[in-house]
Amino acid sequence: MHYEDIKILIKQRRRILGISQNDLALLSNIGLRTIKALESGKANPRLATLNKVFNVLGLELIIRIKDIDE
Amino acid sequence: MHYEDIKILIKQRRRILGISQNDLALLSNIGLRTIKALESGKANPRLATLNKVFNVLGLELIIRIKDIDE
DNA sequence: ACACAAAGAGCAATATGCTGCATTATTGTA
DNA sequence: TACAATAATGCAGCATATTGCTCTTTGTGT
């Protein structure tokens, strides 16, 4: 998973849900400044931060064994 | 995904590969102290940290839309 | 039991994520 | 165009992850 994925995914998903960055910040209890950092790709977020945002967006992080062929 | 999962997964996976915490630290270019924190569950790691470790362990993080029924 | 390797834990220094505030830019709508 | 809502950016302070150092504890093999 790359930062680009997160950047795009969060923004896409947020728009699907029809909420603003500010809404997402309030709902996830994360600073607006951090949401913006996430969506602009300038972020190396902590796991807890990512989880909070993902919970609101209905996304989840999972770990899996890497496929050989990719 | 919860911290518990990471804690267990990393340790399990590392042992499957037959390497020590120190080996993992060197291979992933992460401080030994951080590896220990990860495996003892006292960690809210940064995404980059998790990625480095997972790369060595042949694991990967992926994002998916949460299932309704779980 | 003994020796050695591996793992766990406390501490302080450093790096950097997270935050709010203020400002500017962009986008959407009437 | 004008206005409002949303988004982007710079900055500084705070919070905390990361790190090496050191010591202790646990595990493994002889």
Short mmCIF file of C-alpha atoms (C1' of nucleotides) in Angstrom, two decimals:
data_model
loop_
_atom_site.label_atom_id
_atom_site.label_comp_id
_atom_site.label_asym_id
_atom_site.label_seq_id
_atom_site.Cartn_x
_atom_site.Cartn_y
_atom_site.Cartn_z
CA MET A 1 0.00 0.00 0.00
CA HIS A 2 1.38 3.37 -0.92
CA TYR A 3 0.64 6.85 0.29
CA GLU A 4 -0.92 7.62 -3.05
CA ASP A 5 -3.55 4.98 -2.44
CA ILE A 6 -4.49 6.51 0.86
CA LYS A 7 -4.59 9.98 -0.54
CA ILE A 8 -6.94 9.00 -3.32
CA LEU A 9 -9.01 6.55 -1.35
CA ILE A 10 -9.82 8.90 1.48
CA LYS A 11 -10.83 11.71 -0.80
CA GLN A 12 -12.91 9.45 -3.02
CA ARG A 13 -14.59 7.74 -0.15
CA ARG A 14 -15.29 11.00 1.62
CA ARG A 15 -16.99 12.41 -1.45
CA ILE A 16 -19.06 9.29 -1.88
CA LEU A 17 -20.33 9.84 1.63
CA GLY A 18 -20.95 13.48 0.79
CA ILE A 19 -19.05 15.01 3.66
CA SER A 20 -16.49 17.81 3.77
CA GLN A 21 -12.98 17.60 5.15
CA ASN A 22 -14.22 19.46 8.16
CA ASP A 23 -17.05 16.96 8.68
CA LEU A 24 -14.60 14.11 8.48
CA ALA A 25 -12.31 15.83 10.94
CA LEU A 26 -15.11 16.27 13.44
CA LEU A 27 -16.56 12.80 12.98
CA SER A 28 -13.22 11.06 13.29
CA ASN A 29 -11.96 13.32 16.03
CA ILE A 30 -8.90 14.15 13.99
CA GLY A 31 -7.60 17.64 13.36
CA LEU A 32 -8.64 19.22 10.10
CA ARG A 33 -5.01 19.92 9.39
CA THR A 34 -4.28 16.23 9.55
CA ILE A 35 -7.12 15.31 7.24
CA LYS A 36 -5.76 17.76 4.73
CA ALA A 37 -2.29 16.30 5.08
CA LEU A 38 -3.67 12.83 4.45
CA GLU A 39 -5.53 13.87 1.35
CA SER A 40 -2.67 15.87 -0.06
CA GLY A 41 -0.36 12.91 0.31
CA LYS A 42 1.99 14.67 2.69
CA ALA A 43 1.51 12.25 5.49
CA ASN A 44 3.14 9.38 7.23
CA PRO A 45 0.26 8.90 9.62
CA ARG A 46 0.20 6.89 12.76
CA LEU A 47 -1.81 3.73 12.77
CA ALA A 48 -4.32 5.14 15.24
CA THR A 49 -4.88 8.19 13.07
CA LEU A 50 -5.52 6.07 10.02
CA ASN A 51 -7.88 3.84 11.93
CA LYS A 52 -9.98 6.70 13.22
CA VAL A 53 -10.44 8.13 9.77
CA PHE A 54 -11.10 4.77 8.21
CA ASN A 55 -13.74 3.95 10.77
CA VAL A 56 -15.73 6.98 9.77
CA LEU A 57 -15.27 6.24 6.10
CA GLY A 58 -16.30 2.62 6.42
CA LEU A 59 -12.87 1.44 5.39
CA GLU A 60 -10.54 -0.93 7.15
CA LEU A 61 -6.91 -1.85 7.15
CA ILE A 62 -6.02 -5.48 6.87
CA ILE A 63 -2.75 -7.33 6.77
CA ARG A 64 -2.18 -10.17 4.41
CA ILE A 65 0.63 -12.27 3.11
CA LYS A 66 2.04 -10.76 -0.03
CA ASP A 67 1.27 -12.48 -3.28
CA ILE A 68 4.24 -13.81 -5.16
CA ASP A 69 2.98 -12.58 -8.50
CA GLU A 70 2.40 -8.89 -8.34
CA MET B 1 -7.27 -4.22 12.43
CA HIS B 2 -6.16 -4.00 16.00
CA TYR B 3 -2.78 -3.63 17.59
CA GLU B 4 -3.08 -7.14 18.92
CA ASP B 5 -3.17 -8.47 15.39
CA ILE B 6 0.02 -6.68 14.48
CA LYS B 7 1.77 -7.78 17.59
CA ILE B 8 0.97 -11.41 17.00
CA LEU B 9 1.37 -11.36 13.25
CA ILE B 10 4.81 -9.84 13.25
CA LYS B 11 6.13 -12.22 15.84
CA GLN B 12 4.58 -15.24 14.16
CA ARG B 13 5.75 -14.28 10.74
CA ARG B 14 9.24 -13.48 11.96
CA ARG B 15 9.58 -16.89 13.55
CA ILE B 16 8.32 -18.60 10.43
CA LEU B 17 11.13 -16.89 8.59
CA GLY B 18 13.52 -17.94 11.32
CA ILE B 19 14.99 -14.55 12.07
CA SER B 20 15.59 -12.74 15.35
CA GLN B 21 14.26 -9.34 16.33
CA ASN B 22 17.71 -8.00 15.68
CA ASP B 23 17.77 -9.51 12.20
CA LEU B 24 14.42 -7.96 11.43
CA ALA B 25 15.61 -4.61 12.73
CA LEU B 26 18.65 -4.69 10.48
CA LEU B 27 16.83 -5.96 7.42
CA SER B 28 14.01 -3.46 7.70
CA ASN B 29 16.26 -0.62 8.75
CA ILE B 30 14.17 -0.04 11.84
CA GLY B 31 15.56 0.35 15.33
CA LEU B 32 15.58 -2.77 17.43
CA ARG B 33 13.77 -0.85 20.14
CA THR B 34 10.92 -0.19 17.75
CA ILE B 35 10.67 -3.81 16.68
CA LYS B 36 10.39 -4.77 20.31
CA ALA B 37 7.70 -2.15 20.86
CA LEU B 38 5.74 -3.50 17.92
CA GLU B 39 5.89 -7.07 19.13
CA SER B 40 5.05 -6.20 22.70
CA GLY B 41 1.98 -4.29 21.53
CA LYS B 42 3.09 -0.97 22.91
CA ALA B 43 3.06 0.79 19.63
CA ASN B 44 1.10 3.21 17.54
CA PRO B 45 3.52 2.97 14.67
CA ARG B 46 3.78 5.25 11.69
CA LEU B 47 2.69 3.91 8.38
CA ALA B 48 6.22 4.02 7.01
CA THR B 49 7.49 2.01 9.93
CA LEU B 50 4.86 -0.64 9.45
CA ASN B 51 5.55 -0.81 5.74
CA LYS B 52 9.27 -1.30 6.18
CA VAL B 53 8.76 -4.17 8.58
CA PHE B 54 6.05 -5.74 6.50
CA ASN B 55 8.17 -5.62 3.39
CA VAL B 56 10.80 -7.74 5.06
CA LEU B 57 8.22 -10.13 6.44
CA GLY B 58 6.45 -10.56 3.13
CA LEU B 59 3.31 -8.99 4.47
CA GLU B 60 1.32 -6.11 3.10
CA LEU B 61 -1.24 -3.63 4.27
CA ILE B 62 -4.30 -3.19 2.19
CA ILE B 63 -7.36 -1.01 2.51
CA ARG B 64 -10.80 -2.32 1.81
CA ILE B 65 -14.38 -1.34 2.28
CA LYS B 66 -15.66 -2.69 5.54
CA ASP B 67 -18.06 -5.58 5.40
CA ILE B 68 -21.45 -4.92 6.88
CA ASP B 69 -21.62 -8.29 8.60
CA GLU B 70 -18.69 -8.75 10.83
"C1'" DA C 1 24.21 -25.69 36.30
"C1'" DC C 2 26.55 -22.84 32.96
"C1'" DA C 3 27.19 -19.98 28.97
"C1'" DC C 4 25.36 -17.50 25.33
"C1'" DA C 5 21.71 -15.71 22.40
"C1'" DA C 6 17.35 -13.56 22.28
"C1'" DA C 7 13.89 -10.82 24.24
"C1'" DG C 8 11.88 -7.28 27.50
"C1'" DA C 9 12.01 -2.76 29.90
"C1'" DG C 10 13.46 2.11 31.65
"C1'" DC C 11 15.40 6.42 30.31
"C1'" DA C 12 16.72 10.51 27.78
"C1'" DA C 13 17.56 12.69 23.19
"C1'" DT C 14 15.90 13.46 18.68
"C1'" DA C 15 12.66 13.37 14.84
"C1'" DT C 16 8.38 14.14 13.29
"C1'" DG C 17 3.25 13.61 13.37
"C1'" DC C 18 -0.73 16.28 15.05
"C1'" DT C 19 -2.90 20.55 16.02
"C1'" DG C 20 -4.95 25.28 15.84
"C1'" DC C 21 -4.62 29.73 13.88
"C1'" DA C 22 -4.34 32.82 10.17
"C1'" DT C 23 -4.13 33.53 5.31
"C1'" DT C 24 -4.82 32.52 0.53
"C1'" DA C 25 -6.72 29.78 -3.31
"C1'" DT C 26 -10.26 27.15 -5.32
"C1'" DT C 27 -14.82 25.63 -6.26
"C1'" DG C 28 -19.71 25.86 -6.50
"C1'" DT C 29 -24.01 28.50 -6.77
"C1'" DA C 30 -27.26 32.19 -7.45
"C1'" DT D 1 -19.74 38.98 -11.10
"C1'" DA D 2 -20.39 38.42 -6.26
"C1'" DC D 3 -20.79 35.58 -2.35
"C1'" DA D 4 -20.32 31.48 0.40
"C1'" DA D 5 -18.43 27.11 1.26
"C1'" DT D 6 -14.62 24.22 0.83
"C1'" DA D 7 -9.90 23.33 0.31
"C1'" DA D 8 -4.80 24.40 0.46
"C1'" DT D 9 -0.64 26.29 2.78
"C1'" DG D 10 2.79 28.37 6.28
"C1'" DC D 11 3.98 28.45 10.89
"C1'" DA D 12 4.80 27.39 15.69
"C1'" DG D 13 3.85 24.61 19.84
"C1'" DC D 14 2.71 20.25 21.74
"C1'" DA D 15 2.53 15.19 21.77
"C1'" DT D 16 4.61 11.14 20.88
"C1'" DA D 17 7.09 7.63 17.81
"C1'" DT D 18 11.83 6.25 17.10
"C1'" DT D 19 16.33 5.44 18.70
"C1'" DG D 20 20.57 3.93 21.29
"C1'" DC D 21 22.18 2.84 25.70
"C1'" DT D 22 21.99 0.01 29.60
"C1'" DC D 23 20.37 -3.56 32.53
"C1'" DT D 24 17.29 -7.49 33.51
"C1'" DT D 25 14.80 -11.55 32.22
"C1'" DT D 26 13.93 -15.49 29.50
"C1'" DG D 27 15.04 -19.20 26.42
"C1'" DT D 28 18.16 -22.69 24.22
"C1'" DG D 29 21.77 -25.85 23.86
"C1'" DT D 30 25.81 -28.33 25.94
#
